[in-house]
PDB file of C-alpha atoms in Angstrom:
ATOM      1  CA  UNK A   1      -1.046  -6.391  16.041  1.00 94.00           C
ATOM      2  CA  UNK A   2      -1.709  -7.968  12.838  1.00 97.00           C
ATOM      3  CA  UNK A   3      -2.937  -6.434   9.645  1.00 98.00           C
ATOM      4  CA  UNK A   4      -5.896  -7.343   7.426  1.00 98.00           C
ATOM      5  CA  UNK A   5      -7.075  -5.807   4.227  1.00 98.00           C
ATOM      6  CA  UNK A   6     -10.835  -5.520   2.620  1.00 98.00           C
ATOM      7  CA  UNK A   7     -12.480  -3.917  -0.732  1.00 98.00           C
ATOM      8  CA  UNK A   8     -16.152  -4.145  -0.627  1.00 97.00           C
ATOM      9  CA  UNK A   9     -17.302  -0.614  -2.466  1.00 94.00           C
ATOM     10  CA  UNK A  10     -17.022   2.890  -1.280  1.00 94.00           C
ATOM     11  CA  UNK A  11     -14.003   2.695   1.303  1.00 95.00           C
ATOM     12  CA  UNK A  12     -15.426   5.531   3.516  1.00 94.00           C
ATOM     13  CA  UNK A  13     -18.974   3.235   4.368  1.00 94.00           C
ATOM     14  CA  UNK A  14     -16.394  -0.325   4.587  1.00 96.00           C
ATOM     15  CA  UNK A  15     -14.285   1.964   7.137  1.00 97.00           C
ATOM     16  CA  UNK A  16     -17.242   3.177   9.182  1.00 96.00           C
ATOM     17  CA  UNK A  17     -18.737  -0.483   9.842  1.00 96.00           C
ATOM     18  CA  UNK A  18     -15.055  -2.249  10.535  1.00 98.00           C
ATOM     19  CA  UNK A  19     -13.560   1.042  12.872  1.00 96.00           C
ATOM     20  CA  UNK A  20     -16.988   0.055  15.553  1.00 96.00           C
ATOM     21  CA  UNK A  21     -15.790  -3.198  16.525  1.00 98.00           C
ATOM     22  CA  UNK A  22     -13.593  -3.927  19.372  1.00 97.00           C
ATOM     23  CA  UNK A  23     -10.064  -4.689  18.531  1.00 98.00           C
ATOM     24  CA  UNK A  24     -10.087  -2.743  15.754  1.00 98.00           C
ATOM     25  CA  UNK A  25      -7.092  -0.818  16.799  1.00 98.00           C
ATOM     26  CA  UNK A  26      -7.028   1.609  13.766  1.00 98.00           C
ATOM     27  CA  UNK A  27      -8.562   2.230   9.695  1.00 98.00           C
ATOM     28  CA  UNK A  28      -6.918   3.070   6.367  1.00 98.00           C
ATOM     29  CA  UNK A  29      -8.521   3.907   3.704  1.00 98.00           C
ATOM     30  CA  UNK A  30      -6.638   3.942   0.175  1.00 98.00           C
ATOM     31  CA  UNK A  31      -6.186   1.918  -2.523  1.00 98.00           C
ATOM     32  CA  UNK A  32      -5.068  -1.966  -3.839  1.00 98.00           C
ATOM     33  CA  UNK A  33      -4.260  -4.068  -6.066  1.00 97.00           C
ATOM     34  CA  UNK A  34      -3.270  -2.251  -9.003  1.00 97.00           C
ATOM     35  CA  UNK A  35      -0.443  -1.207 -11.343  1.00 96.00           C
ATOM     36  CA  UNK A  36      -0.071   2.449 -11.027  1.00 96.00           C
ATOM     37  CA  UNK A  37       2.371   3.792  -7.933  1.00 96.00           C
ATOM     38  CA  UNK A  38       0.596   6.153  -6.196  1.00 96.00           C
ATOM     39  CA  UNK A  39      -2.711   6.687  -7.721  1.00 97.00           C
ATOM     40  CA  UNK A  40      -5.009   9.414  -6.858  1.00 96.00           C
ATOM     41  CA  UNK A  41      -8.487   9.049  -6.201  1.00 95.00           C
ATOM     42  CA  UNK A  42      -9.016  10.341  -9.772  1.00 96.00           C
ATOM     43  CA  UNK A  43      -6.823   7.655 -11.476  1.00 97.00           C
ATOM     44  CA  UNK A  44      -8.277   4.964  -9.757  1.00 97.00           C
ATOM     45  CA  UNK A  45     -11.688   6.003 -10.461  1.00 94.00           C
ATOM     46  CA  UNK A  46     -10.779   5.769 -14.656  1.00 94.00           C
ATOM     47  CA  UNK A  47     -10.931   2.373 -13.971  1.00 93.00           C
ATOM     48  CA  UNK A  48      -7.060   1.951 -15.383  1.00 95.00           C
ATOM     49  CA  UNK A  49      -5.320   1.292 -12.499  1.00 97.00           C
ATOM     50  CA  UNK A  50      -6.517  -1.718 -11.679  1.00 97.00           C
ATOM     51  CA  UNK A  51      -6.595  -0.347  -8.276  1.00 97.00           C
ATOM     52  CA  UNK A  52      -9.220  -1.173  -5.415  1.00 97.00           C
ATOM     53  CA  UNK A  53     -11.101   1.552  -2.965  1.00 97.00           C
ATOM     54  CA  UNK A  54      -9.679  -0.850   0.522  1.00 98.00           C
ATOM     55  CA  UNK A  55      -9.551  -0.165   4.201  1.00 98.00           C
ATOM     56  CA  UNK A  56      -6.326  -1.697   5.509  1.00 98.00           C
ATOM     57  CA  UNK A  57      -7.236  -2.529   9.545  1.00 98.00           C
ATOM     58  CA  UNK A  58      -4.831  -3.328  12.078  1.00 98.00           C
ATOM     59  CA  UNK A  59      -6.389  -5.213  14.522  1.00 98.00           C
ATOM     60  CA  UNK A  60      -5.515  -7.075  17.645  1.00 98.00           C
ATOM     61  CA  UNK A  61      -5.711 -10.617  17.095  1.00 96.00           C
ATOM     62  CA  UNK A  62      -6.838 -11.086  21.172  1.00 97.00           C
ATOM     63  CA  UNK A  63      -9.989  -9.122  21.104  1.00 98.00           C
ATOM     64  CA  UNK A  64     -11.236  -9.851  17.078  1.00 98.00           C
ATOM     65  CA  UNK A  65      -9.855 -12.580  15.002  1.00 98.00           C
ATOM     66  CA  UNK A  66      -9.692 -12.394  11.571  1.00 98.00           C
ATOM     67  CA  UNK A  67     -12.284 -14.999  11.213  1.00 98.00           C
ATOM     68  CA  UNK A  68     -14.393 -12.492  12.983  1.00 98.00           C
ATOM     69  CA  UNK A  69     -13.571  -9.390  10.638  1.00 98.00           C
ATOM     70  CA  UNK A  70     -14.213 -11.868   7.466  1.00 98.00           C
ATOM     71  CA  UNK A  71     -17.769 -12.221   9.258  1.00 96.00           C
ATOM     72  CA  UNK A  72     -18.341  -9.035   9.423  1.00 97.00           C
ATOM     73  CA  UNK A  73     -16.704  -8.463   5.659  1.00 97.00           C
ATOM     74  CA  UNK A  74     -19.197 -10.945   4.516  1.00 95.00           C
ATOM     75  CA  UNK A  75     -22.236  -9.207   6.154  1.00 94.00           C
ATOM     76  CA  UNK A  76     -21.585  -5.186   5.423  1.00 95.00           C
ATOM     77  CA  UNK A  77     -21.520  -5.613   1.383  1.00 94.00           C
ATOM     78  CA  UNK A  78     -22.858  -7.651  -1.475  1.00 93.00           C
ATOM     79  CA  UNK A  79     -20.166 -10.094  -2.652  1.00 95.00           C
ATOM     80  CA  UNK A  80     -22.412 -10.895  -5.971  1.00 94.00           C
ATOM     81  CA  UNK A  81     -22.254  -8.336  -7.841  1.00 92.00           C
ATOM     82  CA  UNK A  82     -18.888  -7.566 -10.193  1.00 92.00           C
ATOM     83  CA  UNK A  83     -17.233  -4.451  -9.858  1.00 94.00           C
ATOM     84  CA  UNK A  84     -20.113  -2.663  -8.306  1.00 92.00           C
ATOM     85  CA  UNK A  85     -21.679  -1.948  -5.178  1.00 92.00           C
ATOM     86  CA  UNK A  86     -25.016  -0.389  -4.856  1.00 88.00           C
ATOM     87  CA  UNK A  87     -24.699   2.956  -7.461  1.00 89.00           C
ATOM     88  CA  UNK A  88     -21.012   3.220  -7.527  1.00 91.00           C
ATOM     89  CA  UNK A  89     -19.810   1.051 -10.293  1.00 94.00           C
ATOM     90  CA  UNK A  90     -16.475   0.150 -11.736  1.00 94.00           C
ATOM     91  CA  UNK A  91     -13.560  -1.906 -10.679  1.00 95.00           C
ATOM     92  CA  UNK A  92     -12.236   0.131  -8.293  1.00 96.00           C
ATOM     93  CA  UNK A  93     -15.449  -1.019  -6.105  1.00 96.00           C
ATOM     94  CA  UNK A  94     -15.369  -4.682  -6.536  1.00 97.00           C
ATOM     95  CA  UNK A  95     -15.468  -7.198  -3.593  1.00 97.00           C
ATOM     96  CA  UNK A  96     -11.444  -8.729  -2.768  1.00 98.00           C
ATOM     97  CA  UNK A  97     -10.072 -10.057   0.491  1.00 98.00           C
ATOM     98  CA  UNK A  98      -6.265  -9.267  -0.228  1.00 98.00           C
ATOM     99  CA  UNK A  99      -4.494 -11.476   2.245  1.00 98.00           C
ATOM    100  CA  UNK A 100      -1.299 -10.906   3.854  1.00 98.00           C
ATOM    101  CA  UNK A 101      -0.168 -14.578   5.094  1.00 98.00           C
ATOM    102  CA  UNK A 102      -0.969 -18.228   4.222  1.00 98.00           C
ATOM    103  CA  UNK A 103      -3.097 -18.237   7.171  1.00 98.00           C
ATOM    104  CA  UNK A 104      -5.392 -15.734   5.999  1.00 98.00           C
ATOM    105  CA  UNK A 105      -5.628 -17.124   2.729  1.00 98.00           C
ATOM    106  CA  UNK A 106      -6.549 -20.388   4.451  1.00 98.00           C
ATOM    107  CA  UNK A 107      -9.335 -18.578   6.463  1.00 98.00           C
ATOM    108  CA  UNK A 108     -10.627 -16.272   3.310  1.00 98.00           C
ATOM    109  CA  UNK A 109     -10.852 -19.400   1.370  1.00 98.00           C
ATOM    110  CA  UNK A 110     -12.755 -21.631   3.668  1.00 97.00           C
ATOM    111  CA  UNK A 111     -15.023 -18.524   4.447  1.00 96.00           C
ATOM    112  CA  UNK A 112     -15.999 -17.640   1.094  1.00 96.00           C
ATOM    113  CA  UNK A 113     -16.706 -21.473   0.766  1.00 95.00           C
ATOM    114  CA  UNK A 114     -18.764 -21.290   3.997  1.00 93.00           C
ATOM    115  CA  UNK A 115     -20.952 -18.238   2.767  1.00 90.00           C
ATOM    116  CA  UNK A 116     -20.920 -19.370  -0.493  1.00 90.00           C
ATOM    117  CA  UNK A 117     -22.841 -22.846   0.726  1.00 90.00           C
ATOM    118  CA  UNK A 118     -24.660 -20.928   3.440  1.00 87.00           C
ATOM    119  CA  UNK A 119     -27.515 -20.445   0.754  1.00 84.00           C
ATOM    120  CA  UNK A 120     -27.910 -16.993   1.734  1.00 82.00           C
ATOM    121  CA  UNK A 121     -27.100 -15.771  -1.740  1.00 84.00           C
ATOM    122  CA  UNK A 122     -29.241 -16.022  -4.965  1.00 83.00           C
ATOM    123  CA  UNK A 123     -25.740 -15.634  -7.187  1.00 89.00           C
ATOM    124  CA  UNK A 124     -22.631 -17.220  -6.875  1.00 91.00           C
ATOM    125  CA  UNK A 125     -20.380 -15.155  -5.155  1.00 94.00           C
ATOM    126  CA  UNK A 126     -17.651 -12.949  -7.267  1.00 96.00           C
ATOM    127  CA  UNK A 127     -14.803 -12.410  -4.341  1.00 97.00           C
ATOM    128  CA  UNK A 128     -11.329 -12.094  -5.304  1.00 97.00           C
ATOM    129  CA  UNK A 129      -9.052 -13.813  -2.581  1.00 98.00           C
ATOM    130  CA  UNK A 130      -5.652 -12.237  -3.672  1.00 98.00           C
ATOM    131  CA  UNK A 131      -2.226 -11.773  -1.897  1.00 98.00           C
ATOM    132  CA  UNK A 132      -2.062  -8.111  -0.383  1.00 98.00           C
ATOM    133  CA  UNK A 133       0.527  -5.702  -2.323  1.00 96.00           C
ATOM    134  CA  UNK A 134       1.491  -2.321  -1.971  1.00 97.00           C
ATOM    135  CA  UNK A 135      -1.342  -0.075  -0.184  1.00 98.00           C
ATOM    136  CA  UNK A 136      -1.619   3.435  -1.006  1.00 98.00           C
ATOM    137  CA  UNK A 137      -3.421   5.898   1.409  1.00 98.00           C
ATOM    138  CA  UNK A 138      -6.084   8.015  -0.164  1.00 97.00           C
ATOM    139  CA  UNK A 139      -5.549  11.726  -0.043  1.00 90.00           C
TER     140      UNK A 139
END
């Protein structure tokens, strides 16, 4: 089983789209990539934090790569827009791949690079591609 990590707005929608596919062994929702220890959803949304809205998946790397769950990343949000994703604004909804090896910093890279050159999108894209720290469940 291998781990893989996602912000792309509202974590409850991001959660409901990844937990469908096959090999998706199980969801998190919570947050990432900030500076407070154990934030609550109302700290995170002052915008302070620094702190993400994530779903942390663990998947099984036989049945869905990680190349496949960056597809899917790629297609369920809009990666153009900074800090906001449809009506929820702020940082705590901005688009980040937080990796947890140099192999899925290699693949995050080269995907975003992919899409990015795809010509699907009118605006460059605004992904962070950052290393995966501590992950705090929501309450």
């Amino acid at each position: 089983m291998e781990k893989a990590t996602f912000a792309a707005g509202c974590f409850w929608g991001v959660e409901a789209k990844f937990r469908k596919f096959k090999g998706v062994i199980s969801t998190q929702v919570g947050y990432t990539g900030g500076n407070k220890e154990n934030p609550s959803y109302e700290d995170v949304c002052t915008g302070l934090t620094g702190h993400a809205e994530a779903v942390e998946i663990t998947f099984d790397n036989e049945k869905i790569s990680y190349r496949d769950l960056l597809d899917i990343f790629w297609s369920i949000h809009n990666p153009t827009t900074p800090d906001r994703q449809g009506f929820d604004i702020g940082s705590q909804y901005r688009s980040a791949i937080f990796f947890h090896n140099e192999i899925q910093q290699k693949l995050a890279l080269e995907s975003k690079e992919e899409f990015e050159k795809s010509g699907k999108l009118p605006q460059p894209v605004v992904t962070e591609i950052v290393s995966a720290t501590k992950f705090w469940p929501a309450e």
